[in-house]
Short mmCIF file of C-alpha atoms and ligand atoms in Angstrom, two decimals:
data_model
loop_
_atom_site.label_atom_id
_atom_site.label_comp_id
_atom_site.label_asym_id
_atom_site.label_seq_id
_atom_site.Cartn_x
_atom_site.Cartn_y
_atom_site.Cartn_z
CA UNK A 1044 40.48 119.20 138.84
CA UNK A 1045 37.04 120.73 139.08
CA UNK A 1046 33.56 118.87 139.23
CA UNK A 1047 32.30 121.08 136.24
CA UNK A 1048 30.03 118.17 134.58
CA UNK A 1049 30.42 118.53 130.86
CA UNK A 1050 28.85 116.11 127.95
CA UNK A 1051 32.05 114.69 125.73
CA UNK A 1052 32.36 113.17 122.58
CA UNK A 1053 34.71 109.73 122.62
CA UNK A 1054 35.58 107.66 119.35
CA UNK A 1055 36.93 104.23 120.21
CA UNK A 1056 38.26 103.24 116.66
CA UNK A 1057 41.26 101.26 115.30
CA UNK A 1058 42.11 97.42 114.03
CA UNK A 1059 43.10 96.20 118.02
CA UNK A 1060 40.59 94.67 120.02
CA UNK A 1061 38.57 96.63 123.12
CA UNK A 1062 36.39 99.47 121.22
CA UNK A 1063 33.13 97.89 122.72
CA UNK A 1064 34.08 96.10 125.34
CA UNK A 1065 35.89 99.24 126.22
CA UNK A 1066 32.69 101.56 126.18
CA UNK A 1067 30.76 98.67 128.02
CA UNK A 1068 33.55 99.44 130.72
CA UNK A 1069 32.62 103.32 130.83
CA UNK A 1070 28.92 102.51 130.79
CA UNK A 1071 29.58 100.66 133.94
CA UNK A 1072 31.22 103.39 135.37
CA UNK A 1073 28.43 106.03 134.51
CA UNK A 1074 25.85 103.56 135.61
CA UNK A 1075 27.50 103.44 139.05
CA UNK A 1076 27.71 107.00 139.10
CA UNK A 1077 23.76 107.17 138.70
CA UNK A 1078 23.72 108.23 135.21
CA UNK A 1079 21.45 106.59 132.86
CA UNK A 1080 23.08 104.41 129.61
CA UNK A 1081 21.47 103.73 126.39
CA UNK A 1082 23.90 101.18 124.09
CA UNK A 1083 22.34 101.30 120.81
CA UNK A 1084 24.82 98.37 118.64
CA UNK A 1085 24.11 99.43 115.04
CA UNK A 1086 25.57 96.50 113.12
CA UNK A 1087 24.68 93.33 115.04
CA UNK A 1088 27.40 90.61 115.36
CA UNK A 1089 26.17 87.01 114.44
CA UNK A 1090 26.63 86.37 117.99
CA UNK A 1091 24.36 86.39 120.87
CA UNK A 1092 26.24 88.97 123.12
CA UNK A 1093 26.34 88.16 126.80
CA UNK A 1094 26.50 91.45 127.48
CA UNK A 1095 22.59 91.77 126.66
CA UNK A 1096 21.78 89.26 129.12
CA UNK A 1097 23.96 90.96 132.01
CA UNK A 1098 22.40 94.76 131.56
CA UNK A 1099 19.57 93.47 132.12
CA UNK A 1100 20.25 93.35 135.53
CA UNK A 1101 20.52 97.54 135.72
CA UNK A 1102 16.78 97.65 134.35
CA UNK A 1103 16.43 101.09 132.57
CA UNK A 1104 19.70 102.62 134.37
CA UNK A 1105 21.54 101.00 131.34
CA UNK A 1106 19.58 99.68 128.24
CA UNK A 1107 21.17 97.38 125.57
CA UNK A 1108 19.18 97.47 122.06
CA UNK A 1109 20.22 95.40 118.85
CA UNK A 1110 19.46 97.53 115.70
CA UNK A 1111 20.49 95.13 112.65
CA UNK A 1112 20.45 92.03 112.26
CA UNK A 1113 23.24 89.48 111.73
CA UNK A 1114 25.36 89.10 108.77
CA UNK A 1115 25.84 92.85 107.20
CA UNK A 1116 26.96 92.22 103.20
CA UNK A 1117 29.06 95.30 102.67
CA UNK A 1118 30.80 97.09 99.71
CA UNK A 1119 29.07 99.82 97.81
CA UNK A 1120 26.46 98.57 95.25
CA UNK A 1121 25.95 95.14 96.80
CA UNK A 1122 24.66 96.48 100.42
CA UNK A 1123 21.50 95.14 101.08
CA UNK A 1124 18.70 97.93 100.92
CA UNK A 1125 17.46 96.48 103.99
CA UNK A 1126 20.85 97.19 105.83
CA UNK A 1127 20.43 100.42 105.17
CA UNK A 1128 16.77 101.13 106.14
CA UNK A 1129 17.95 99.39 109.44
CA UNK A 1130 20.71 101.62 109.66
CA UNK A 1131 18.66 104.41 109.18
CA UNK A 1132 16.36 103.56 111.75
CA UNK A 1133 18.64 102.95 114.47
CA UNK A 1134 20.00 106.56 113.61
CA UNK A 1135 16.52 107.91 113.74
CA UNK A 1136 16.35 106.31 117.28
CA UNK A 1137 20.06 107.41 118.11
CA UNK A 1138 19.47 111.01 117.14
CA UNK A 1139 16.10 110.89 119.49
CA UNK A 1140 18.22 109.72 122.54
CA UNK A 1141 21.00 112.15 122.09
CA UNK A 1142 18.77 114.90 122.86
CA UNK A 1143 15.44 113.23 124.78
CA UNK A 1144 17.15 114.18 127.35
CA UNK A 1145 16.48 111.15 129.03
CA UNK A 1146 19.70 109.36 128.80
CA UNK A 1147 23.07 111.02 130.46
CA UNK A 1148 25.53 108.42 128.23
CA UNK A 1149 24.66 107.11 124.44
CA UNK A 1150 26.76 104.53 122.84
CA UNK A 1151 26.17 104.00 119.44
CA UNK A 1152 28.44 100.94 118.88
CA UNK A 1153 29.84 100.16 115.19
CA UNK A 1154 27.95 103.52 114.18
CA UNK A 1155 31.72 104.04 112.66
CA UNK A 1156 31.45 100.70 110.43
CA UNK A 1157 28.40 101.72 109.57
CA UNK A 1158 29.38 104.98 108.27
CA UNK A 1159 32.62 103.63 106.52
CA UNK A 1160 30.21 101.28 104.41
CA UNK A 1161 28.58 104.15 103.16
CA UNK A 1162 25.34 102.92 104.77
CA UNK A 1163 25.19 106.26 106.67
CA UNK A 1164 26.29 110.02 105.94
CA UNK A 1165 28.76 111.69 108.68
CA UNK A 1166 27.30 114.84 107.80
CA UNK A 1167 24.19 113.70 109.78
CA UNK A 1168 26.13 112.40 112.62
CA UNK A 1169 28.11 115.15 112.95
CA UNK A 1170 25.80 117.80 112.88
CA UNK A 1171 24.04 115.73 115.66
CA UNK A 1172 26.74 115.53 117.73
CA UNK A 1173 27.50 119.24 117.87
CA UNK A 1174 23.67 120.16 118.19
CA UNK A 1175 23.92 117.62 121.33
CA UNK A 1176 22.48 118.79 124.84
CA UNK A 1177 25.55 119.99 126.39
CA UNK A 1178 25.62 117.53 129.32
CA UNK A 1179 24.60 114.36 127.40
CA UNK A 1180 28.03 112.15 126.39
CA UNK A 1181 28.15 110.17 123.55
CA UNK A 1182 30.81 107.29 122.30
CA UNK A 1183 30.84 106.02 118.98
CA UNK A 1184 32.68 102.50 118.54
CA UNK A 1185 34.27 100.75 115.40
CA UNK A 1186 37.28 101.00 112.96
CA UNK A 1187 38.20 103.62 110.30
CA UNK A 1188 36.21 106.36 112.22
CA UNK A 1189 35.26 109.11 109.89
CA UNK A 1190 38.01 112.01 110.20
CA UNK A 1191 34.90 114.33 110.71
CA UNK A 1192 33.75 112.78 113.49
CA UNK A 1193 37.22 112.21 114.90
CA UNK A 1194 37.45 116.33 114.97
CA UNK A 1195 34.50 116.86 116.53
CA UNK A 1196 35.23 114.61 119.35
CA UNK A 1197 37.12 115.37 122.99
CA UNK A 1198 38.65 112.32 123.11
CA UNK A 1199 39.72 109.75 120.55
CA UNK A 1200 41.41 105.84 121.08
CA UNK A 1201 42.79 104.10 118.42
CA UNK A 1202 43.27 100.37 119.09
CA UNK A 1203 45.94 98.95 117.92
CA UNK A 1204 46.70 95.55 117.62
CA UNK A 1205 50.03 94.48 119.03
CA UNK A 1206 48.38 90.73 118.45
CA UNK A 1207 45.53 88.62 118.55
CA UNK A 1208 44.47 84.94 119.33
CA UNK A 1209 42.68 84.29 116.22
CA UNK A 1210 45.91 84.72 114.14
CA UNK A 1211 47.18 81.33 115.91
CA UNK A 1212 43.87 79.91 114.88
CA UNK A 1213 42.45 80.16 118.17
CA UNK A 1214 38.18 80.77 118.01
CA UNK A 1215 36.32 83.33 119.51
CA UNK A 1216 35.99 82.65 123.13
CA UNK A 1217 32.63 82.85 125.04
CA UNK A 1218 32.61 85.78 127.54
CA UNK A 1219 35.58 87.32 125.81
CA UNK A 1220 34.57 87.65 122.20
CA UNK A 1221 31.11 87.76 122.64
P1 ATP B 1771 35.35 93.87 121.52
O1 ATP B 1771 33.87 93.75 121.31
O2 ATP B 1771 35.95 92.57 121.94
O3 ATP B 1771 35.74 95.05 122.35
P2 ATP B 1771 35.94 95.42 119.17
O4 ATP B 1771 34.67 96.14 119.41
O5 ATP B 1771 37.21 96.18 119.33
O6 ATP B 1771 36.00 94.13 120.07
P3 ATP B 1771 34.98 94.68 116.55
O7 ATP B 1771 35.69 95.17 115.35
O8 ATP B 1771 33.67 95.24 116.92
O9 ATP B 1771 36.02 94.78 117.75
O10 ATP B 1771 34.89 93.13 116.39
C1 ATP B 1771 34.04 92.34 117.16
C2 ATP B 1771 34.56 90.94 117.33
O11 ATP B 1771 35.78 90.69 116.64
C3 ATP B 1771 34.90 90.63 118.79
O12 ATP B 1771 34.54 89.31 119.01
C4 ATP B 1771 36.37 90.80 118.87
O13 ATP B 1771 36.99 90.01 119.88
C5 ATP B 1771 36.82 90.36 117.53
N1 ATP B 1771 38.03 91.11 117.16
C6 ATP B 1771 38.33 92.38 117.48
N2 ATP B 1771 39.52 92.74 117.01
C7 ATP B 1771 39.99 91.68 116.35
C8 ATP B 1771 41.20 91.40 115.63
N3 ATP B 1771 42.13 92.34 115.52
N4 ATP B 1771 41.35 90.18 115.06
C9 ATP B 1771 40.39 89.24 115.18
N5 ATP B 1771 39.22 89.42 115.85
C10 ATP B 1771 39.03 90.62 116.43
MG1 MG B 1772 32.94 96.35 118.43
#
């Protein structure tokens, strides 16, 4: 194993449960490791997420930033122009990150969603990613991640889901689900 520092591409997609909570993990990693993390979450959960209230104990070593806003109506013609122009933004603002150079990790959670909804063109994304800064690293989170951006990426987890609590009824938990 060298030390050769190289930027990768991850995709944390799939039905299972862990894609975010699973690049929160890394982030915490590269934060300890003195690089600097900027989570941008693209389609905001209804939830407030107690994640934002923990990062902000890293101050701007790891920044958490809500793009949307809560409730995203999906499915072609009925998507809410609004979604889209928030989408658009936070991809305006992702794109900036990736090569400010002033971030060493970007997340850009439920990017994936957002680009399965139709709400934002892979073509874009991918031509970002492969423009990137070479050292910067990037992970995308959500389900059905476009197969374009799955071949442009180093690594790529599909969660599966063996089972899950809500099937036996069972509500989202605080400090698990959100
Ligand atoms: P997490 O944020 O827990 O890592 P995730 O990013 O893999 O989950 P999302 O598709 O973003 O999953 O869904 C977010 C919310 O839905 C979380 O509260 C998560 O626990 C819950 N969830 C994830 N997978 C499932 C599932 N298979 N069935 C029911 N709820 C799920
Ligand atoms: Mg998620």
């Amino acid at each position: 194993m060298n030390d050769v520092r190289r930027g990768l591409i991850i995709v944390n997609t799939g039905p299972g449960k862990g894609k975010t909570t699973a690049a929160m993990g890394t982030a915490l990693r590269a934060v300890g490791n003195g690089l600097r993390v900027l989570m941008l979450q693209f389609l905001k959960g209804s939830w407030h997420y107690g994640e934002l209230d923990a990062v902000k104990a890293f101050g701007d070593k790891f920044v958490m930033k809500q793009m949307g806003r809560g409730f995203v109506k999906v499915g072609g013609a009925e998507t809410d122009p609004e979604d889209i122009r928030l989408v658009e933004e936070a991809w305006a603002e992702a794109e900036k990150a990736i090569s400010s150079g002033e971030w060493d990790l970007v997340i850009l959670d439920e990017i994936n969603y957002a680009i399965s909804y139709g709400m934002l063109d892979p073509a874009k994304v991918v031509a970002a990613l492969k423009r990137k800064p070479e050292m910067v690293h990037v992970i995308l989170t959500g389900r059905n991640a476009h197969p374009t951006i799955v071949e442009v990426a180093d690594t790529v987890t599909e969660m599966r889901e063996v089972k899950h609590a809500y099937q036996k009824g069972i509500m989202a938990q605080r400090g698990i689900e959100y």
